[in-house]
Short mmCIF file of C-alpha atoms in Angstrom, two decimals:
data_model
loop_
_atom_site.label_atom_id
_atom_site.label_comp_id
_atom_site.label_asym_id
_atom_site.label_seq_id
_atom_site.Cartn_x
_atom_site.Cartn_y
_atom_site.Cartn_z
CA UNK A 954 61.89 -8.79 38.78
CA UNK A 955 61.45 -11.99 36.73
CA UNK A 956 64.14 -14.65 36.24
CA UNK A 957 64.07 -15.92 32.70
CA UNK A 958 66.23 -18.87 31.29
CA UNK A 959 65.30 -18.67 27.77
CA UNK A 960 69.08 -17.98 25.98
CA UNK A 961 67.58 -16.57 22.78
CA UNK A 962 65.78 -13.64 24.68
CA UNK A 963 69.11 -13.02 26.74
CA UNK A 964 71.16 -12.97 23.67
CA UNK A 965 69.04 -10.80 21.66
CA UNK A 966 68.83 -8.20 24.41
CA UNK A 967 72.58 -8.36 25.00
CA UNK A 968 72.87 -7.50 21.38
CA UNK A 969 70.57 -4.73 21.58
CA UNK A 970 72.21 -3.19 24.74
CA UNK A 971 75.81 -3.42 23.13
CA UNK A 972 74.63 -1.55 20.26
CA UNK A 973 72.77 1.15 22.31
CA UNK A 974 75.48 1.72 25.07
CA UNK A 975 77.68 3.35 22.38
CA UNK A 976 75.42 6.24 22.69
CA UNK A 977 74.69 6.19 26.28
CA UNK A 978 76.10 5.50 29.85
CA UNK A 979 78.22 2.76 29.69
CA UNK A 980 78.33 2.19 33.44
CA UNK A 981 74.27 1.87 33.53
CA UNK A 982 74.43 -0.45 30.63
CA UNK A 983 77.19 -2.58 31.74
CA UNK A 984 75.29 -3.11 35.01
CA UNK A 985 72.38 -4.29 33.03
CA UNK A 986 74.27 -6.74 30.93
CA UNK A 987 75.91 -8.12 33.75
CA UNK A 988 72.39 -9.11 35.21
CA UNK A 989 71.34 -10.40 31.82
CA UNK A 990 74.50 -12.81 31.78
CA UNK A 991 73.18 -14.11 34.99
CA UNK A 992 69.59 -14.53 33.79
CA UNK A 993 68.36 -11.85 36.27
CA UNK A 994 66.37 -9.52 33.93
CA UNK A 995 64.34 -6.49 34.82
CA UNK A 996 62.68 -5.73 31.29
CA UNK A 997 61.03 -2.60 33.01
CA UNK A 998 64.50 -1.17 33.84
CA UNK A 999 66.10 -2.41 30.33
CA UNK A 1000 63.21 -0.87 28.48
CA UNK A 1001 63.14 2.62 30.36
CA UNK A 1002 67.09 2.80 29.69
CA UNK A 1003 66.71 1.70 26.01
CA UNK A 1004 63.82 4.25 25.27
CA UNK A 1005 66.02 7.09 26.70
CA UNK A 1006 68.45 6.37 24.13
CA UNK A 1007 66.05 6.28 21.06
CA UNK A 1008 63.97 8.82 22.36
CA UNK A 1009 66.31 11.80 21.20
CA UNK A 1010 67.51 14.81 23.08
CA UNK A 1011 65.58 17.22 25.11
CA UNK A 1012 64.70 21.12 24.26
CA UNK A 1013 66.53 22.86 27.06
CA UNK A 1014 65.35 26.33 25.86
CA UNK A 1015 62.92 27.90 28.47
CA UNK A 1016 61.73 31.28 26.52
CA UNK A 1017 58.62 32.74 27.62
CA UNK A 1018 56.03 33.35 25.02
CA UNK A 1019 53.67 35.94 26.88
CA UNK A 1020 51.77 37.91 24.55
CA UNK A 1021 52.32 35.57 21.26
CA UNK A 1022 49.69 34.16 19.28
CA UNK A 1023 50.19 30.53 18.17
CA UNK A 1024 48.03 28.63 15.49
CA UNK A 1025 48.40 24.73 15.79
CA UNK A 1026 46.70 22.44 13.50
CA UNK A 1027 45.61 19.02 14.80
CA UNK A 1028 46.38 19.14 18.56
CA UNK A 1029 43.56 16.95 19.96
CA UNK A 1030 46.25 14.27 20.30
CA UNK A 1031 49.63 13.23 19.82
CA UNK A 1032 52.62 15.70 19.31
CA UNK A 1033 50.02 18.59 18.47
CA UNK A 1034 48.69 18.02 22.00
CA UNK A 1035 51.77 17.93 23.68
CA UNK A 1036 53.27 20.91 21.56
CA UNK A 1037 50.15 22.99 22.72
CA UNK A 1038 50.55 22.18 26.18
CA UNK A 1039 54.25 23.03 26.45
CA UNK A 1040 53.68 26.12 24.57
CA UNK A 1041 50.64 27.29 26.77
CA UNK A 1042 52.90 26.49 29.89
CA UNK A 1043 55.00 29.59 28.53
CA UNK A 1044 52.12 31.81 28.44
CA UNK A 1045 51.31 31.88 24.87
CA UNK A 1046 47.76 32.28 23.36
CA UNK A 1047 46.68 29.12 21.68
CA UNK A 1048 44.15 28.36 18.77
CA UNK A 1049 44.39 24.75 18.00
CA UNK A 1050 42.21 23.16 15.28
CA UNK A 1051 40.15 20.16 15.58
CA UNK A 1052 37.82 18.05 13.01
CA UNK A 1053 35.52 17.04 15.99
CA UNK A 1054 34.41 19.92 17.77
CA UNK A 1055 33.33 18.22 20.80
CA UNK A 1056 36.45 16.53 21.34
CA UNK A 1057 38.32 19.81 20.91
CA UNK A 1058 36.25 21.56 23.50
CA UNK A 1059 37.12 18.70 25.73
CA UNK A 1060 40.80 19.12 24.95
CA UNK A 1061 40.36 23.01 25.32
CA UNK A 1062 39.10 22.80 29.02
CA UNK A 1063 41.84 20.11 29.77
CA UNK A 1064 44.71 22.47 28.51
CA UNK A 1065 43.26 25.63 30.24
CA UNK A 1066 43.01 23.59 33.64
CA UNK A 1067 46.52 21.72 33.10
CA UNK A 1068 48.42 24.92 32.19
CA UNK A 1069 46.41 27.38 34.29
CA UNK A 1070 46.28 29.56 30.93
CA UNK A 1071 42.77 30.79 30.01
CA UNK A 1072 43.66 31.73 26.51
CA UNK A 1073 43.48 28.55 25.05
CA UNK A 1074 40.93 28.32 22.28
CA UNK A 1075 39.57 25.30 20.08
CA UNK A 1076 38.32 26.16 16.29
CA UNK A 1077 36.80 23.62 13.84
CA UNK A 1078 39.07 22.93 10.91
CA UNK A 1079 38.90 20.58 8.20
CA UNK A 1080 41.95 20.55 6.08
CA UNK A 1081 39.98 18.29 3.39
CA UNK A 1082 37.74 21.19 2.74
CA UNK A 1083 39.00 24.59 1.11
CA UNK A 1084 36.00 26.18 2.23
CA UNK A 1085 36.60 25.14 5.83
CA UNK A 1086 40.09 26.46 5.70
CA UNK A 1087 38.97 29.98 4.42
CA UNK A 1088 36.21 30.07 7.10
CA UNK A 1089 38.68 29.60 9.93
CA UNK A 1090 41.05 31.91 8.43
CA UNK A 1091 38.43 34.45 8.39
CA UNK A 1092 38.04 33.88 12.21
CA UNK A 1093 41.73 34.33 12.82
CA UNK A 1094 41.64 37.40 10.96
CA UNK A 1095 38.77 38.82 13.01
CA UNK A 1096 40.11 37.54 16.10
CA UNK A 1097 43.67 38.25 16.09
CA UNK A 1098 46.05 41.32 14.95
CA UNK A 1099 48.85 39.11 14.40
CA UNK A 1100 50.13 35.40 14.30
CA UNK A 1101 53.42 34.97 15.76
CA UNK A 1102 53.63 31.02 15.16
CA UNK A 1103 52.00 28.54 12.83
CA UNK A 1104 52.62 24.90 13.21
CA UNK A 1105 51.17 22.95 10.59
CA UNK A 1106 51.02 19.59 12.59
CA UNK A 1107 47.83 17.65 11.26
CA UNK A 1108 48.51 14.74 9.07
CA UNK A 1109 47.62 11.20 8.20
CA UNK A 1110 49.59 7.82 7.38
CA UNK A 1111 48.46 4.91 5.39
CA UNK A 1112 44.98 6.27 4.83
CA UNK A 1113 42.74 4.21 2.65
CA UNK A 1114 42.21 5.76 -0.88
CA UNK A 1115 39.85 8.49 -0.62
CA UNK A 1116 38.79 11.55 -2.47
CA UNK A 1117 38.21 15.00 -0.89
CA UNK A 1118 35.17 17.19 -1.56
CA UNK A 1119 37.91 19.41 -3.18
CA UNK A 1120 38.55 16.17 -5.62
CA UNK A 1121 41.96 15.61 -4.34
CA UNK A 1122 43.57 12.29 -2.54
CA UNK A 1123 42.97 12.73 1.15
CA UNK A 1124 46.48 11.81 2.16
CA UNK A 1125 47.88 14.60 -0.24
CA UNK A 1126 45.29 17.33 0.99
CA UNK A 1127 45.60 16.61 4.60
CA UNK A 1128 49.31 16.41 4.68
CA UNK A 1129 50.48 19.07 2.16
CA UNK A 1130 47.62 20.88 0.04
CA UNK A 1131 45.59 22.04 3.04
CA UNK A 1132 48.58 23.30 4.99
CA UNK A 1133 49.67 25.22 1.70
CA UNK A 1134 46.63 27.01 1.57
CA UNK A 1135 46.36 27.59 5.23
CA UNK A 1136 49.86 29.22 5.33
CA UNK A 1137 49.02 31.18 2.24
CA UNK A 1138 46.05 32.60 3.68
CA UNK A 1139 47.62 33.41 7.05
CA UNK A 1140 50.67 35.03 5.39
CA UNK A 1141 49.18 38.54 5.81
CA UNK A 1142 48.84 38.01 9.45
CA UNK A 1143 52.14 36.81 10.19
CA UNK A 1144 54.21 39.01 12.36
CA UNK A 1145 57.85 40.08 11.71
CA UNK A 1146 60.12 37.24 13.25
CA UNK A 1147 57.24 35.06 13.35
CA UNK A 1148 57.99 31.52 12.63
CA UNK A 1149 56.07 28.60 10.44
CA UNK A 1150 56.78 24.85 11.20
CA UNK A 1151 55.89 21.93 9.04
CA UNK A 1152 55.70 18.54 10.60
CA UNK A 1153 57.89 16.56 7.99
CA UNK A 1154 59.20 13.03 7.84
CA UNK A 1155 62.13 11.23 6.93
CA UNK A 1156 59.79 9.06 4.68
CA UNK A 1157 60.20 11.97 2.26
CA UNK A 1158 63.30 10.01 1.14
CA UNK A 1159 61.23 7.25 -0.21
CA UNK A 1160 60.19 9.79 -2.91
CA UNK A 1161 62.65 9.22 -5.63
CA UNK A 1162 60.64 11.36 -8.61
CA UNK A 1163 57.70 13.66 -8.43
CA UNK A 1164 55.21 14.36 -11.20
CA UNK A 1165 53.80 17.49 -10.28
CA UNK A 1166 50.86 17.05 -12.73
CA UNK A 1167 49.61 13.85 -11.20
CA UNK A 1168 50.92 13.90 -7.71
CA UNK A 1169 47.37 15.14 -6.19
CA UNK A 1170 45.08 13.21 -8.27
CA UNK A 1171 42.79 10.76 -6.58
CA UNK A 1172 43.47 7.11 -7.65
CA UNK A 1173 40.76 4.66 -6.51
CA UNK A 1174 43.06 1.78 -7.13
CA UNK A 1175 46.10 3.14 -5.13
CA UNK A 1176 45.35 0.89 -1.91
CA UNK A 1177 48.21 -1.46 -1.79
CA UNK A 1178 51.07 -0.98 0.73
CA UNK A 1179 53.35 0.28 -1.78
CA UNK A 1180 50.86 2.94 -3.11
CA UNK A 1181 49.98 4.20 0.33
CA UNK A 1182 53.60 4.59 1.45
CA UNK A 1183 54.42 6.55 -1.80
CA UNK A 1184 51.51 8.71 -1.17
CA UNK A 1185 52.52 9.48 2.22
CA UNK A 1186 56.23 9.97 0.96
CA UNK A 1187 55.03 12.25 -1.72
CA UNK A 1188 53.04 14.38 0.58
CA UNK A 1189 55.88 14.94 3.05
CA UNK A 1190 58.18 15.61 -0.04
CA UNK A 1191 55.85 18.33 -1.03
CA UNK A 1192 55.97 20.00 2.31
CA UNK A 1193 59.66 20.43 2.26
CA UNK A 1194 59.62 21.56 -1.27
CA UNK A 1195 57.03 24.41 -0.31
CA UNK A 1196 58.96 25.17 2.73
CA UNK A 1197 62.16 26.05 0.65
CA UNK A 1198 60.34 28.56 -1.61
CA UNK A 1199 58.28 29.88 1.43
CA UNK A 1200 61.49 30.65 3.13
CA UNK A 1201 62.80 32.52 0.30
CA UNK A 1202 59.68 34.41 -0.17
CA UNK A 1203 59.41 35.46 3.47
CA UNK A 1204 63.20 36.33 4.16
CA UNK A 1205 62.57 40.16 3.81
CA UNK A 1206 59.74 39.79 6.44
CA UNK A 1207 61.99 38.15 8.55
CA UNK A 1208 59.54 35.15 8.90
CA UNK A 1209 61.37 31.83 9.48
CA UNK A 1210 60.38 28.57 8.09
CA UNK A 1211 61.26 25.11 9.63
CA UNK A 1212 60.61 21.55 8.54
CA UNK A 1213 60.72 19.04 11.37
CA UNK A 1214 61.11 15.31 11.36
CA UNK A 1215 59.98 14.15 14.80
CA UNK A 1216 60.80 10.72 14.35
CA UNK A 1217 58.79 7.52 14.56
CA UNK A 1218 56.12 8.53 17.49
CA UNK A 1219 53.31 6.65 19.06
CA UNK A 1220 50.35 8.33 18.16
CA UNK A 1221 46.95 7.76 16.50
CA UNK A 1222 48.71 8.41 12.79
CA UNK A 1223 49.27 4.77 12.77
CA UNK A 1224 45.39 3.89 12.93
CA UNK A 1225 45.19 2.71 9.44
CA UNK A 1226 48.41 0.84 9.44
CA UNK A 1227 47.18 -2.75 8.82
CA UNK A 1228 50.29 -4.27 10.93
CA UNK A 1229 49.12 -2.53 13.95
CA UNK A 1230 45.36 -3.00 13.48
CA UNK A 1231 45.92 -6.61 13.97
CA UNK A 1232 45.96 -7.46 17.72
CA UNK A 1233 48.32 -10.52 17.47
CA UNK A 1234 50.84 -8.56 15.39
CA UNK A 1235 50.56 -5.42 17.50
CA UNK A 1236 51.17 -7.59 20.54
CA UNK A 1237 54.30 -9.13 18.90
CA UNK A 1238 55.60 -5.71 17.96
CA UNK A 1239 54.93 -4.00 21.32
CA UNK A 1240 58.42 -4.77 23.13
CA UNK A 1241 60.36 -3.39 20.29
CA UNK A 1242 58.08 -0.50 19.65
CA UNK A 1243 58.14 0.39 23.46
CA UNK A 1244 61.94 0.85 23.10
CA UNK A 1245 62.55 2.38 19.46
CA UNK A 1246 59.20 4.24 19.09
CA UNK A 1247 59.01 7.56 20.49
CA UNK A 1248 56.30 9.12 23.00
CA UNK A 1249 54.35 12.11 21.87
CA UNK A 1250 56.64 14.17 24.47
CA UNK A 1251 59.86 13.01 22.95
CA UNK A 1252 58.72 13.69 19.40
CA UNK A 1253 57.72 17.14 20.33
CA UNK A 1254 61.06 18.08 21.35
CA UNK A 1255 62.28 19.63 17.93
CA UNK A 1256 59.26 21.17 17.31
CA UNK A 1257 59.43 22.89 20.70
CA UNK A 1258 63.32 23.69 19.78
CA UNK A 1259 62.36 25.22 16.42
CA UNK A 1260 59.49 27.33 18.04
CA UNK A 1261 61.30 28.73 20.72
CA UNK A 1262 65.17 28.49 20.36
CA UNK A 1263 66.80 32.07 19.93
CA UNK A 1264 69.57 30.18 17.96
CA UNK A 1265 67.58 29.63 15.26
CA UNK A 1266 66.62 33.16 14.66
CA UNK A 1267 69.15 33.42 11.79
CA UNK A 1268 68.03 30.06 10.04
CA UNK A 1269 65.26 29.40 7.64
CA UNK A 1270 64.31 26.83 5.29
CA UNK A 1271 66.11 24.05 6.80
CA UNK A 1272 65.07 20.43 7.73
CA UNK A 1273 65.58 19.51 11.30
CA UNK A 1274 65.67 16.17 13.59
CA UNK A 1275 66.96 15.45 17.02
CA UNK A 1276 67.39 19.64 17.50
CA UNK A 1277 69.83 20.03 14.73
CA UNK A 1278 69.62 20.60 11.09
CA UNK A 1279 69.97 17.71 8.82
CA UNK A 1280 70.44 17.27 4.94
CA UNK A 1281 67.15 16.33 3.41
CA UNK A 1282 66.97 14.28 0.08
CA UNK A 1283 68.32 15.92 -3.08
CA UNK A 1284 64.84 15.86 -4.78
CA UNK A 1285 63.58 18.14 -1.98
CA UNK A 1286 66.14 20.79 -2.78
CA UNK A 1287 65.34 20.99 -6.51
CA UNK A 1288 64.61 24.71 -7.08
CA UNK A 1289 62.86 24.17 -10.21
CA UNK A 1290 60.57 21.42 -9.04
CA UNK A 1291 59.78 23.37 -5.78
CA UNK A 1292 58.53 26.49 -8.22
CA UNK A 1293 56.54 24.15 -10.59
CA UNK A 1294 54.85 22.61 -7.24
CA UNK A 1295 54.10 26.12 -5.75
CA UNK A 1296 52.57 27.42 -9.17
CA UNK A 1297 50.34 24.11 -9.35
CA UNK A 1298 49.37 24.39 -5.87
CA UNK A 1299 48.20 28.15 -6.31
CA UNK A 1300 46.10 26.87 -9.18
CA UNK A 1301 44.79 23.84 -7.16
CA UNK A 1302 43.56 25.80 -4.24
CA UNK A 1303 42.12 28.63 -6.40
CA UNK A 1304 44.73 31.20 -5.36
CA UNK A 1305 45.13 32.22 -9.18
#
């Protein structure tokens, strides 16, 4: 325990604790505040208590997944890795993707050892290359009779302007268009009562309009803070628009579609974010990020809930956060816009 006599530190933590205790155990926080008032601060304890409140609820469903085949994109780190391990622990067969095959094999071996489940396989996939997506789907078609769960998890944030081999913006293709093509190609393999999950984001609210004709275009000048945020927001909006139309198309096959906002999660997705690349700025943010930014395990809970909860078997096309459905932006529910995006996406990916 460290004794502090800096009143501004004390007061800032009191303010934070008072706001948090409304959602938590008042006894625990009253005790913590009492010690703060006496300038006796155990910051590890305070941080742990606070992080529990911001970390969100925990999925309490324990359904087994024996004889189920699950495909997960981007599972070599972060939320994807945690979700793969949680599902493998339930007996599922897992095919996860990686752009770095050597790294992927290391993760494959780790997961097999950690879960005692030998049915875990890493396959190469680059969402920024349509040819790679077709090759991956060909492998799945040859190796598997059906797919029971598809989790479109891979993504980038604040990526510098870059053009893919297919001539699209890298953020748009990684987050949306690559997953669109992957999902469309795997649809014939999806079993009845299977599920499709898209990793969405509250950032989609930042997209106030969407020009379908230009949203996919690569702009080498779009390197500013605002432009990069907008690119990310647009890609996540497109995922939501696609999830709506996909849910309607798959209803008769009883394939359910879910969009998940995992919250702000401490993963490598922030590797391009300039405020975290600067070591001084990162150090200054560390105390508050430790409290308000979720761990990958915490961020994985709603994904897990949508993957296994039997209570969601009658729900499709909805947007989830903290284990419950939430109302997304009005724009994401625009039926005409989703139809236009779907038609253009088929054109962009060569499906028409």
